[in-house]
Amino acid sequence: QLVWVPDFGPIACRLIRSSDHVRSAVAALLGYHQLTSGQLAAHLGYPATKIGKILKPMFVSGLVERAEFPRWCWQPKVDLVYRLRLERTEQWLSALDDPAWVAVTLGFRPSEAGHFVKHNLLVAEFVLRLQETVTSPLQAVFGERYARSNLLLPAQNPKRPIFGDTCIVREDGLRIVVELVRRQRDRDVMEKMLAWGRLLSHEPRSENGVVVVFLNATEDERGHIQRAASLRRCHAHVLSPEVLGAGAWGSAYARSSIFLASWRDWFPAAWSISTDLPQLVVAYSADGTRWARGPLLPGPWHQGALPFSPRHRDAWTRPRQVALDPGSAIGLRTSHAQRFYGVPRWSNVPA
């Protein structure tokens, strides 16, 4: 179990107040809750051997707290994992001017990180590796805070918002929500797939512009195989007209917008990435029995990807605007255009 060690030093040094690196680190932690020092270095585009120059002042000032995280298969030693301290973060955010505050938070207040540390680290690892390898342009990439059903599908107005783990916005405006499934009970996965299915059953993809991928990240081989089988059974059962309660058309809409994927297909071994990852190759089924595979993102020459033909194209295709005002990709409107610090500057999101 992690033991968090907070610090209560002053929060007034120039680096903490004005550094773009600090703002990027805070925005990343707001989106993904917990990150290792290596992941923060990758997000900032800063040398991993020197990242302490940024993170140590943040820790000493009390803006973040840290703990040792047990070794993973690809780590040579124990790593430090970081999360924000809410009281100090709110103090720091209150000192920013409006454009910087929006560029860091997209209008959301910080919230508790929770205890799903490894889950969050796996989501962040996936997002970083995707941004490193993807060949097709993206509009934006958001963490859990912004991958919410009430932002992505405001017309449906769900009573309780559903939180995805990350949201990838394709160049043409298609929003790809990824739900990482690791240790959840089958019943909980079924409930979440049913909730997404009900939201996506009201209209075709050309209207709502959202698809959801359930990513099987169960670790041991036997558990991974069992999870893959349970996800397919869940897909066949939950998205049927009898359970979904939306008729044949609604069931077809949901099936055409909810896909399955395997962590092992995208990351087949330690320190390796497959050619499926840059295109987000997923499994799909129109009837829950016959399965096929296909990409959600275009390849190097923009060939082969899930079709998306929005009826109101101008409302979706605006990569330059979203790069400066990424909140617009999830339905937010801001009065100050500034690049979102939660997207690494080295990514292929247009500047």
Short mmCIF file of C-alpha atoms in Angstrom, two decimals, residues 73-255:
data_model
loop_
_atom_site.label_atom_id
_atom_site.label_comp_id
_atom_site.label_asym_id
_atom_site.label_seq_id
_atom_site.Cartn_x
_atom_site.Cartn_y
_atom_site.Cartn_z
CA CYS A 73 8.03 -5.43 -15.48
CA TRP A 74 9.47 -2.63 -17.66
CA GLN A 75 10.98 -0.56 -14.82
CA PRO A 76 14.60 -1.06 -13.77
CA LYS A 77 13.92 0.17 -10.22
CA VAL A 78 11.26 1.57 -7.93
CA ASP A 79 9.70 4.72 -9.33
CA LEU A 80 8.08 7.69 -7.64
CA VAL A 81 4.41 8.36 -8.31
CA TYR A 82 2.93 11.84 -7.93
CA ARG A 83 -0.50 13.30 -7.29
CA LEU A 84 -1.80 16.80 -6.56
CA ARG A 85 -2.52 18.15 -3.08
CA LEU A 86 -5.94 19.74 -3.45
CA GLU A 87 -5.62 22.65 -1.00
CA ARG A 88 -2.29 23.77 -2.40
CA THR A 89 -3.39 23.22 -5.99
CA GLU A 90 -6.43 25.44 -5.52
CA GLN A 91 -4.21 28.14 -4.02
CA TRP A 92 -1.83 27.88 -6.97
CA LEU A 93 -4.65 27.93 -9.52
CA SER A 94 -6.22 31.01 -7.90
CA ALA A 95 -3.03 32.96 -8.64
CA LEU A 96 -3.22 32.31 -12.40
CA ASP A 97 -4.77 34.77 -14.82
CA ASP A 98 -7.91 33.68 -16.67
CA PRO A 99 -6.26 32.41 -19.90
CA ALA A 100 -3.71 30.34 -18.00
CA TRP A 101 -6.37 28.97 -15.61
CA VAL A 102 -8.51 27.80 -18.53
CA ALA A 103 -5.49 26.35 -20.34
CA VAL A 104 -4.60 24.28 -17.26
CA THR A 105 -8.05 23.23 -16.02
CA LEU A 106 -10.49 23.67 -18.93
CA GLY A 107 -12.83 25.09 -16.33
CA PHE A 108 -12.85 22.21 -13.82
CA ARG A 109 -11.83 22.33 -10.17
CA PRO A 110 -9.35 19.70 -8.97
CA SER A 111 -10.76 16.63 -7.23
CA GLU A 112 -9.49 13.71 -5.15
CA ALA A 113 -7.24 11.28 -7.00
CA GLY A 114 -8.76 8.12 -5.50
CA HIS A 115 -6.99 4.83 -4.88
CA PHE A 116 -6.94 3.30 -8.38
CA VAL A 117 -3.25 4.10 -8.81
CA LYS A 118 -2.16 1.36 -11.20
CA HIS A 119 -5.33 1.77 -13.27
CA ASN A 120 -4.56 5.47 -13.74
CA LEU A 121 -0.90 4.81 -14.51
CA LEU A 122 -1.85 2.28 -17.20
CA VAL A 123 -4.24 4.77 -18.80
CA ALA A 124 -1.51 7.43 -18.81
CA GLU A 125 1.00 4.97 -20.26
CA PHE A 126 -1.39 4.08 -23.07
CA VAL A 127 -2.06 7.75 -23.87
CA LEU A 128 1.64 8.67 -23.93
CA ARG A 129 2.59 5.74 -26.18
CA LEU A 130 -0.30 6.48 -28.53
CA GLN A 131 0.73 10.12 -28.84
CA GLU A 132 4.32 9.04 -29.51
CA THR A 133 3.42 6.61 -32.28
CA VAL A 134 0.20 7.84 -33.93
CA THR A 135 0.68 8.96 -37.53
CA SER A 136 -2.70 10.61 -38.19
CA PRO A 137 -3.39 14.13 -36.88
CA LEU A 138 -5.48 14.44 -33.73
CA GLN A 139 -7.51 17.38 -32.45
CA ALA A 140 -6.93 16.71 -28.76
CA VAL A 141 -6.47 14.02 -26.10
CA PHE A 142 -8.24 14.35 -22.75
CA GLY A 143 -7.99 12.57 -19.42
CA GLU A 144 -10.81 11.11 -17.34
CA ARG A 145 -12.05 14.48 -16.08
CA TYR A 146 -13.04 15.48 -19.62
CA ALA A 147 -14.18 12.07 -20.94
CA ARG A 148 -17.60 12.40 -19.32
CA SER A 149 -20.88 11.45 -20.94
CA ASN A 150 -22.60 14.72 -19.98
CA LEU A 151 -19.91 16.65 -21.88
CA LEU A 152 -19.67 14.30 -24.85
CA LEU A 153 -23.42 13.68 -25.18
CA PRO A 154 -25.12 16.68 -23.57
CA ALA A 155 -28.36 16.13 -25.49
CA GLN A 156 -28.91 12.80 -23.70
CA ASN A 157 -28.58 14.46 -20.26
CA PRO A 158 -27.86 11.31 -18.22
CA LYS A 159 -28.87 11.43 -14.56
CA ARG A 160 -25.44 10.19 -13.50
CA PRO A 161 -22.50 11.01 -15.80
CA ILE A 162 -20.42 8.08 -17.03
CA PHE A 163 -16.68 8.64 -16.81
CA GLY A 164 -14.42 7.17 -19.46
CA ASP A 165 -10.69 6.90 -18.79
CA THR A 166 -9.54 9.01 -21.72
CA CYS A 167 -11.01 10.65 -24.84
CA ILE A 168 -9.10 10.85 -28.14
CA VAL A 169 -10.48 13.38 -30.63
CA ARG A 170 -9.80 12.43 -34.23
CA GLU A 171 -9.02 15.06 -36.88
CA ASP A 172 -12.52 14.80 -38.32
CA GLY A 173 -14.04 15.29 -34.84
CA LEU A 174 -14.89 11.69 -33.88
CA ARG A 175 -14.48 11.29 -30.10
CA ILE A 176 -12.98 7.91 -29.07
CA VAL A 177 -13.58 7.13 -25.40
CA VAL A 178 -11.40 4.37 -23.90
CA GLU A 179 -12.57 2.38 -20.88
CA LEU A 180 -9.67 0.41 -19.40
CA VAL A 181 -10.85 -2.85 -17.80
CA ARG A 182 -8.42 -4.41 -15.37
CA ARG A 183 -9.78 -5.68 -12.06
CA GLN A 184 -13.42 -4.67 -12.30
CA ARG A 185 -16.10 -7.28 -11.66
CA ASP A 186 -17.94 -8.56 -14.73
CA ARG A 187 -21.16 -7.13 -13.32
CA ASP A 188 -19.64 -3.65 -13.11
CA VAL A 189 -18.32 -3.87 -16.67
CA MET A 190 -21.74 -4.98 -17.86
CA GLU A 191 -23.44 -2.05 -16.13
CA LYS A 192 -21.02 0.43 -17.68
CA MET A 193 -21.36 -1.05 -21.16
CA LEU A 194 -25.15 -0.96 -20.80
CA ALA A 195 -25.02 2.69 -19.68
CA TRP A 196 -22.90 3.67 -22.70
CA GLY A 197 -25.10 1.54 -24.95
CA ARG A 198 -28.27 3.31 -23.85
CA LEU A 199 -26.72 6.72 -24.52
CA LEU A 200 -25.42 5.69 -27.94
CA SER A 201 -28.62 3.94 -29.01
CA HIS A 202 -30.59 7.14 -29.57
CA GLU A 203 -28.93 8.27 -32.79
CA PRO A 204 -26.31 7.19 -35.34
CA ARG A 205 -22.63 7.97 -35.05
CA SER A 206 -23.00 10.72 -37.65
CA GLU A 207 -25.10 12.64 -35.11
CA ASN A 208 -23.42 12.04 -31.75
CA GLY A 209 -19.82 11.57 -32.93
CA VAL A 210 -18.84 9.25 -30.04
CA VAL A 211 -17.50 5.67 -29.93
CA VAL A 212 -16.36 3.70 -26.87
CA VAL A 213 -13.58 1.10 -26.64
CA PHE A 214 -13.43 -1.36 -23.73
CA LEU A 215 -9.70 -2.15 -23.38
CA ASN A 216 -8.88 -5.48 -21.72
CA ALA A 217 -5.82 -4.82 -19.52
CA THR A 218 -6.11 -7.85 -17.23
CA GLU A 219 -2.53 -8.84 -16.42
CA ASP A 220 -2.04 -12.61 -16.09
CA GLU A 221 -2.50 -14.65 -19.26
CA ARG A 222 -5.34 -16.83 -18.04
CA GLY A 223 -7.22 -13.84 -16.63
CA HIS A 224 -6.71 -11.91 -19.86
CA ILE A 225 -8.22 -14.73 -21.92
CA GLN A 226 -11.14 -15.08 -19.53
CA ARG A 227 -11.74 -11.33 -19.58
CA ALA A 228 -11.73 -11.29 -23.39
CA ALA A 229 -14.41 -13.98 -23.44
CA SER A 230 -16.50 -12.21 -20.80
CA LEU A 231 -16.31 -8.90 -22.70
CA ARG A 232 -17.62 -10.58 -25.85
CA ARG A 233 -20.44 -12.24 -23.94
CA CYS A 234 -21.25 -8.91 -22.31
CA HIS A 235 -21.26 -7.17 -25.71
CA ALA A 236 -23.61 -9.78 -27.19
CA HIS A 237 -26.00 -9.78 -24.22
CA VAL A 238 -26.07 -6.17 -23.06
CA LEU A 239 -26.37 -4.59 -26.51
CA SER A 240 -29.19 -6.86 -27.65
CA PRO A 241 -32.63 -5.30 -28.26
CA GLU A 242 -34.07 -7.37 -25.39
CA VAL A 243 -31.70 -5.91 -22.77
CA LEU A 244 -30.95 -2.52 -24.25
CA GLY A 245 -34.63 -1.86 -24.75
CA ALA A 246 -34.11 0.37 -27.77
CA GLY A 247 -35.37 -1.81 -30.61
CA ALA A 248 -33.37 -3.13 -33.52
CA TRP A 249 -32.23 0.29 -34.73
CA GLY A 250 -31.04 1.36 -31.29
CA SER A 251 -29.18 -1.90 -30.77
CA ALA A 252 -27.50 -1.49 -34.16
CA TYR A 253 -26.43 2.05 -33.28
CA ALA A 254 -24.91 0.86 -30.00
CA ARG A 255 -23.12 -2.12 -31.55
#
